[in-house]
Amino acid sequence: MGHILSRDTRSIQKWFVEIIVEELDWPAQTMFQHLVEMYLSLSCPTDNCDLHFKVSRDHYSGYPLTVEGFAYLWAGARASYGVSRGKVCYEMKILEEIAVKHLPSSEPDPHVVRIGWSLDSCSTQLGEEAFSFGYGGTGKKSSDCKFEDYGEKFGENDVIGCFIDFDAGGEKVEMAFSKNGVWLDVGFRASREELAGRPLFPHVLVKNCAIEFNFGQKEEPFHPPPEGYIFIQTLGIEDRTRGAVGPASKADCEILMMVGLPACGKTTWASKHTESHPEKKYNTLGTNAIMEKMKVMGLRRQKNYAGRWDVLIQQATQCLNRLIQIAARKRRNYILDQTNVYGSAQRRKMRPFEGFQRKAIVICPTEEDFKERTLRQTDEQGKDVPDQAVLEMKANFVLPELSDFLEEVFFVELQREEADKLVKEYNEEGRKAGPPPDKRYDNRPGGFRGNGGGYQRYDDRGGPRGGVGYQSRDAGGHRRGNNRGGYNGNRWGGNGNYREGGSAPRSSGYNRSAPYSKGAYNQVTMDTSVCLSVSAH
């Protein structure tokens, strides 16, 4: 069908559409013709971007959530189609630098965009791994997390042209950029042999900025491309490559809930499993994954954060709450990378994902291996969870069972019989230690992994105490929408504000109407447009 609907076969396309349309009533005719239009265009689909990146209804523009902790996060999106031959280009305009007055004045580069190309298998963190090439608004280019000076700084209202030349002589594929129509020269040269014919896709990574793409769908470009380059949208379907498409239904989606004590190996297993199954495009949900999106120049925040670490961790946990709520409404595959040792937490966290394939992945290493891993993590990253918190988790550790909210349970290391014996020993050890004194760990700016509070990500119980402690219901829970408002009530069709995506007062958000705000986040379409994606990774 892709070839029948190619721009290079207009007569066949017209004949094909007319035959089908004649058999449909008027409403069905209109819908079918709309689907054909969408199928032909290249745009930003909703299945290959970060959960906190919102794509407009036309799939050619978008912006990130910026409320509270989200303002620290990068949000990325990749186009629906890539290319592996010819001289191809596209444009990106920064429509607005969104107000984020809640960020501290010490925050480096609160508004920045990185634009370029990447393989479909790369993460959304453009420029931070191999075969991911980005030019950033700070006047830097990066690939494989190596940053170098390049071009000029750019910001609000600037238009960046992105050009890729597969016809360049020699063994290299060349990538160049322009700013407001001024050529900035070649920024990257990628090995043709190492690319091995794999297509590169338009890719954007934003921090608190609204952006718009021109893949060639506009009647007139922002700036004419150099001679020989054509917009990616004008290529026939046979000359572009479709990126991976997300699951067709909830029944095709899976969520893997990690279960295990801190430092037992959950994140390591999740990373390896994701790498081993690229076709699944797993989204990892966890505070660790949130912190990865808070990097500055490719470096984790622990290395260069001047503020209170416990406050940042608390905000990251609130971001995770929101992302889990969003995730339950999206057709993607997920790994929930938290401890999840409390039986109540296992049930509470899986219930919103009804209709998914819900599986538990239990990691119970031997006591010797567990101690070794804990020491190694402490040496490499600092003390993440206080000993008393681990003891309380041990006291309440419950191995998951098959139930109405879990279809499968897998044991990665010790199998159920051995794991059950070990967990009973944990229960006894934890109970003998007794409960911690009231408030002992609440709101404490202590020194756990970089200045405190880091153990929030090990929420499980959703207990009543709240605060900064690991028992806080805010630490990964789903029972309530945090931070003043729900995700759906927003400027995309509701009464909320631009930053919040909820029902906060108008004074706290961005409310002006804009062409890129008229859309629905959850729209599903047939899509051959080069457009922005909103799923996996």
PDB file of N, CA and C in Angstrom, residues 479-535:
ATOM      1  N   ARG A 479      -2.312   7.342  42.999  1.00  0.00           N
ATOM      2  CA  ARG A 479      -3.638   7.579  43.561  1.00  0.00           C
ATOM      3  C   ARG A 479      -4.160   8.966  43.292  1.00  0.00           C
ATOM      4  N   ARG A 480      -3.283   9.894  43.086  1.00  0.00           N
ATOM      5  CA  ARG A 480      -3.777  11.253  42.888  1.00  0.00           C
ATOM      6  C   ARG A 480      -2.852  11.996  41.961  1.00  0.00           C
ATOM      7  N   GLY A 481      -3.398  12.978  41.251  1.00  0.00           N
ATOM      8  CA  GLY A 481      -2.564  13.807  40.400  1.00  0.00           C
ATOM      9  C   GLY A 481      -1.855  14.834  41.248  1.00  0.00           C
ATOM     10  N   ASN A 482      -0.550  14.905  41.163  1.00  0.00           N
ATOM     11  CA  ASN A 482       0.212  15.829  41.990  1.00  0.00           C
ATOM     12  C   ASN A 482       0.297  17.201  41.342  1.00  0.00           C
ATOM     13  N   ASN A 483       0.617  18.170  42.151  1.00  0.00           N
ATOM     14  CA  ASN A 483       1.020  19.490  41.674  1.00  0.00           C
ATOM     15  C   ASN A 483      -0.056  20.246  40.912  1.00  0.00           C
ATOM     16  N   ARG A 484      -1.220  20.335  41.517  1.00  0.00           N
ATOM     17  CA  ARG A 484      -2.233  21.262  41.015  1.00  0.00           C
ATOM     18  C   ARG A 484      -2.712  20.941  39.602  1.00  0.00           C
ATOM     19  N   GLY A 485      -3.362  19.843  39.444  1.00  0.00           N
ATOM     20  CA  GLY A 485      -4.053  19.695  38.178  1.00  0.00           C
ATOM     21  C   GLY A 485      -3.717  18.426  37.452  1.00  0.00           C
ATOM     22  N   GLY A 486      -4.644  17.974  36.613  1.00  0.00           N
ATOM     23  CA  GLY A 486      -4.447  16.752  35.853  1.00  0.00           C
ATOM     24  C   GLY A 486      -3.804  17.017  34.513  1.00  0.00           C
ATOM     25  N   TYR A 487      -3.298  15.960  33.934  1.00  0.00           N
ATOM     26  CA  TYR A 487      -2.522  16.086  32.700  1.00  0.00           C
ATOM     27  C   TYR A 487      -3.374  16.485  31.502  1.00  0.00           C
ATOM     28  N   ASN A 488      -4.645  16.037  31.477  1.00  0.00           N
ATOM     29  CA  ASN A 488      -5.444  16.271  30.277  1.00  0.00           C
ATOM     30  C   ASN A 488      -6.116  17.629  30.225  1.00  0.00           C
ATOM     31  N   GLY A 489      -6.313  18.265  31.371  1.00  0.00           N
ATOM     32  CA  GLY A 489      -7.017  19.539  31.346  1.00  0.00           C
ATOM     33  C   GLY A 489      -6.059  20.650  31.007  1.00  0.00           C
ATOM     34  N   ASN A 490      -5.845  20.917  29.734  1.00  0.00           N
ATOM     35  CA  ASN A 490      -4.824  21.893  29.380  1.00  0.00           C
ATOM     36  C   ASN A 490      -5.204  22.659  28.135  1.00  0.00           C
ATOM     37  N   ARG A 491      -4.278  23.445  27.657  1.00  0.00           N
ATOM     38  CA  ARG A 491      -4.565  24.322  26.526  1.00  0.00           C
ATOM     39  C   ARG A 491      -4.804  23.556  25.242  1.00  0.00           C
ATOM     40  N   TRP A 492      -4.621  22.243  25.281  1.00  0.00           N
ATOM     41  CA  TRP A 492      -4.896  21.429  24.099  1.00  0.00           C
ATOM     42  C   TRP A 492      -6.387  21.121  24.013  1.00  0.00           C
ATOM     43  N   GLY A 493      -7.181  21.775  24.776  1.00  0.00           N
ATOM     44  CA  GLY A 493      -8.615  21.557  24.700  1.00  0.00           C
ATOM     45  C   GLY A 493      -9.310  21.757  26.032  1.00  0.00           C
ATOM     46  N   GLY A 494      -8.575  22.107  27.068  1.00  0.00           N
ATOM     47  CA  GLY A 494      -9.163  22.293  28.388  1.00  0.00           C
ATOM     48  C   GLY A 494      -8.915  23.686  28.909  1.00  0.00           C
ATOM     49  N   ASN A 495      -9.019  23.828  30.234  1.00  0.00           N
ATOM     50  CA  ASN A 495      -8.907  25.143  30.847  1.00  0.00           C
ATOM     51  C   ASN A 495      -7.600  25.360  31.578  1.00  0.00           C
ATOM     52  N   GLY A 496      -6.657  24.443  31.425  1.00  0.00           N
ATOM     53  CA  GLY A 496      -5.403  24.560  32.153  1.00  0.00           C
ATOM     54  C   GLY A 496      -4.455  25.532  31.505  1.00  0.00           C
ATOM     55  N   ASN A 497      -3.207  25.485  31.947  1.00  0.00           N
ATOM     56  CA  ASN A 497      -2.222  26.415  31.430  1.00  0.00           C
ATOM     57  C   ASN A 497      -1.128  25.690  30.684  1.00  0.00           C
ATOM     58  N   TYR A 498      -0.277  26.469  30.047  1.00  0.00           N
ATOM     59  CA  TYR A 498       0.715  25.921  29.123  1.00  0.00           C
ATOM     60  C   TYR A 498       1.751  25.062  29.816  1.00  0.00           C
ATOM     61  N   ARG A 499       2.208  25.501  30.994  1.00  0.00           N
ATOM     62  CA  ARG A 499       3.257  24.747  31.671  1.00  0.00           C
ATOM     63  C   ARG A 499       2.688  23.540  32.416  1.00  0.00           C
ATOM     64  N   GLU A 500       1.565  23.743  33.053  1.00  0.00           N
ATOM     65  CA  GLU A 500       1.086  22.744  33.996  1.00  0.00           C
ATOM     66  C   GLU A 500       0.374  21.591  33.336  1.00  0.00           C
ATOM     67  N   GLY A 501      -0.405  21.884  32.274  1.00  0.00           N
ATOM     68  CA  GLY A 501      -1.223  20.821  31.739  1.00  0.00           C
ATOM     69  C   GLY A 501      -2.346  20.475  32.708  1.00  0.00           C
ATOM     70  N   GLY A 502      -2.780  21.443  33.501  1.00  0.00           N
ATOM     71  CA  GLY A 502      -3.812  21.172  34.486  1.00  0.00           C
ATOM     72  C   GLY A 502      -4.667  22.381  34.761  1.00  0.00           C
ATOM     73  N   SER A 503      -5.176  22.468  35.966  1.00  0.00           N
ATOM     74  CA  SER A 503      -6.165  23.491  36.265  1.00  0.00           C
ATOM     75  C   SER A 503      -5.629  24.566  37.196  1.00  0.00           C
ATOM     76  N   ALA A 504      -4.338  24.818  37.145  1.00  0.00           N
ATOM     77  CA  ALA A 504      -3.755  25.858  37.985  1.00  0.00           C
ATOM     78  C   ALA A 504      -4.227  27.229  37.531  1.00  0.00           C
ATOM     79  N   PRO A 505      -4.092  28.246  38.378  1.00  0.00           N
ATOM     80  CA  PRO A 505      -4.519  29.588  37.995  1.00  0.00           C
ATOM     81  C   PRO A 505      -3.800  30.075  36.752  1.00  0.00           C
ATOM     82  N   ARG A 506      -4.449  30.922  36.000  1.00  0.00           N
ATOM     83  CA  ARG A 506      -3.863  31.428  34.767  1.00  0.00           C
ATOM     84  C   ARG A 506      -2.541  32.136  35.000  1.00  0.00           C
ATOM     85  N   SER A 507      -2.402  32.767  36.135  1.00  0.00           N
ATOM     86  CA  SER A 507      -1.186  33.534  36.368  1.00  0.00           C
ATOM     87  C   SER A 507       0.044  32.661  36.464  1.00  0.00           C
ATOM     88  N   SER A 508      -0.136  31.353  36.685  1.00  0.00           N
ATOM     89  CA  SER A 508       1.026  30.498  36.884  1.00  0.00           C
ATOM     90  C   SER A 508       1.482  29.810  35.617  1.00  0.00           C
ATOM     91  N   GLY A 509       0.817  30.040  34.501  1.00  0.00           N
ATOM     92  CA  GLY A 509       1.192  29.317  33.297  1.00  0.00           C
ATOM     93  C   GLY A 509       1.143  30.177  32.066  1.00  0.00           C
ATOM     94  N   TYR A 510       1.336  29.523  30.950  1.00  0.00           N
ATOM     95  CA  TYR A 510       1.341  30.198  29.671  1.00  0.00           C
ATOM     96  C   TYR A 510       0.015  29.953  28.996  1.00  0.00           C
ATOM     97  N   ASN A 511      -0.727  31.014  28.686  1.00  0.00           N
ATOM     98  CA  ASN A 511      -2.090  30.833  28.221  1.00  0.00           C
ATOM     99  C   ASN A 511      -2.378  31.424  26.853  1.00  0.00           C
ATOM    100  N   ARG A 512      -1.428  32.117  26.267  1.00  0.00           N
ATOM    101  CA  ARG A 512      -1.745  32.757  24.993  1.00  0.00           C
ATOM    102  C   ARG A 512      -1.979  31.709  23.918  1.00  0.00           C
ATOM    103  N   SER A 513      -2.953  32.002  23.053  1.00  0.00           N
ATOM    104  CA  SER A 513      -3.213  31.058  21.980  1.00  0.00           C
ATOM    105  C   SER A 513      -2.060  31.083  21.001  1.00  0.00           C
ATOM    106  N   ALA A 514      -1.797  29.929  20.403  1.00  0.00           N
ATOM    107  CA  ALA A 514      -0.704  29.822  19.444  1.00  0.00           C
ATOM    108  C   ALA A 514      -1.036  28.720  18.462  1.00  0.00           C
ATOM    109  N   PRO A 515      -0.540  28.813  17.233  1.00  0.00           N
ATOM    110  CA  PRO A 515      -0.903  27.824  16.229  1.00  0.00           C
ATOM    111  C   PRO A 515      -0.490  26.416  16.608  1.00  0.00           C
ATOM    112  N   TYR A 516       0.563  26.289  17.418  1.00  0.00           N
ATOM    113  CA  TYR A 516       1.025  24.953  17.757  1.00  0.00           C
ATOM    114  C   TYR A 516       0.296  24.366  18.948  1.00  0.00           C
ATOM    115  N   SER A 517      -0.634  25.123  19.533  1.00  0.00           N
ATOM    116  CA  SER A 517      -1.339  24.619  20.712  1.00  0.00           C
ATOM    117  C   SER A 517      -2.636  23.926  20.355  1.00  0.00           C
ATOM    118  N   LYS A 518      -3.044  24.008  19.113  1.00  0.00           N
ATOM    119  CA  LYS A 518      -4.353  23.480  18.745  1.00  0.00           C
ATOM    120  C   LYS A 518      -4.210  22.021  18.351  1.00  0.00           C
ATOM    121  N   GLY A 519      -4.257  21.152  19.339  1.00  0.00           N
ATOM    122  CA  GLY A 519      -4.074  19.756  19.013  1.00  0.00           C
ATOM    123  C   GLY A 519      -4.530  18.865  20.139  1.00  0.00           C
ATOM    124  N   ALA A 520      -4.514  17.594  19.875  1.00  0.00           N
ATOM    125  CA  ALA A 520      -4.873  16.603  20.874  1.00  0.00           C
ATOM    126  C   ALA A 520      -3.711  15.646  21.034  1.00  0.00           C
ATOM    127  N   TYR A 521      -3.303  15.452  22.266  1.00  0.00           N
ATOM    128  CA  TYR A 521      -2.093  14.674  22.518  1.00  0.00           C
ATOM    129  C   TYR A 521      -2.272  13.211  22.178  1.00  0.00           C
ATOM    130  N   ASN A 522      -3.489  12.678  22.312  1.00  0.00           N
ATOM    131  CA  ASN A 522      -3.690  11.245  22.190  1.00  0.00           C
ATOM    132  C   ASN A 522      -4.151  10.804  20.807  1.00  0.00           C
ATOM    133  N   GLN A 523      -4.138  11.685  19.845  1.00  0.00           N
ATOM    134  CA  GLN A 523      -4.639  11.347  18.524  1.00  0.00           C
ATOM    135  C   GLN A 523      -3.819  10.239  17.889  1.00  0.00           C
ATOM    136  N   VAL A 524      -4.504   9.309  17.206  1.00  0.00           N
ATOM    137  CA  VAL A 524      -3.835   8.244  16.475  1.00  0.00           C
ATOM    138  C   VAL A 524      -4.214   8.372  15.013  1.00  0.00           C
ATOM    139  N   THR A 525      -3.240   8.325  14.131  1.00  0.00           N
ATOM    140  CA  THR A 525      -3.524   8.483  12.711  1.00  0.00           C
ATOM    141  C   THR A 525      -2.717   7.500  11.902  1.00  0.00           C
ATOM    142  N   MET A 526      -3.201   7.218  10.668  1.00  0.00           N
ATOM    143  CA  MET A 526      -2.343   6.583   9.683  1.00  0.00           C
ATOM    144  C   MET A 526      -1.347   7.642   9.263  1.00  0.00           C
ATOM    145  N   ASP A 527      -0.107   7.268   9.066  1.00  0.00           N
ATOM    146  CA  ASP A 527       0.899   8.303   8.951  1.00  0.00           C
ATOM    147  C   ASP A 527       2.035   7.923   8.035  1.00  0.00           C
ATOM    148  N   THR A 528       2.117   8.568   6.867  1.00  0.00           N
ATOM    149  CA  THR A 528       3.356   8.478   6.114  1.00  0.00           C
ATOM    150  C   THR A 528       3.995   9.826   6.039  1.00  0.00           C
ATOM    151  N   SER A 529       3.503  10.751   6.839  1.00  0.00           N
ATOM    152  CA  SER A 529       4.140  12.039   6.869  1.00  0.00           C
ATOM    153  C   SER A 529       5.405  11.934   7.680  1.00  0.00           C
ATOM    154  N   VAL A 530       6.370  12.796   7.318  1.00  0.00           N
ATOM    155  CA  VAL A 530       7.513  12.948   8.202  1.00  0.00           C
ATOM    156  C   VAL A 530       7.012  13.847   9.302  1.00  0.00           C
ATOM    157  N   CYS A 531       6.833  13.306  10.489  1.00  0.00           N
ATOM    158  CA  CYS A 531       6.212  14.055  11.561  1.00  0.00           C
ATOM    159  C   CYS A 531       6.894  13.701  12.862  1.00  0.00           C
ATOM    160  N   LEU A 532       6.431  14.322  13.940  1.00  0.00           N
ATOM    161  CA  LEU A 532       6.989  14.025  15.252  1.00  0.00           C
ATOM    162  C   LEU A 532       6.293  12.820  15.843  1.00  0.00           C
ATOM    163  N   SER A 533       7.074  11.987  16.538  1.00  0.00           N
ATOM    164  CA  SER A 533       6.560  10.786  17.161  1.00  0.00           C
ATOM    165  C   SER A 533       6.340  10.993  18.640  1.00  0.00           C
ATOM    166  N   VAL A 534       5.464  10.200  19.230  1.00  0.00           N
ATOM    167  CA  VAL A 534       5.277  10.298  20.671  1.00  0.00           C
ATOM    168  C   VAL A 534       5.189   8.937  21.322  1.00  0.00           C
ATOM    169  N   SER A 535       6.140   8.084  21.185  1.00  0.00           N
ATOM    170  CA  SER A 535       6.093   6.833  21.935  1.00  0.00           C
ATOM    171  C   SER A 535       7.463   6.423  22.329  1.00  0.00           C
TER     172      SER A 535
END
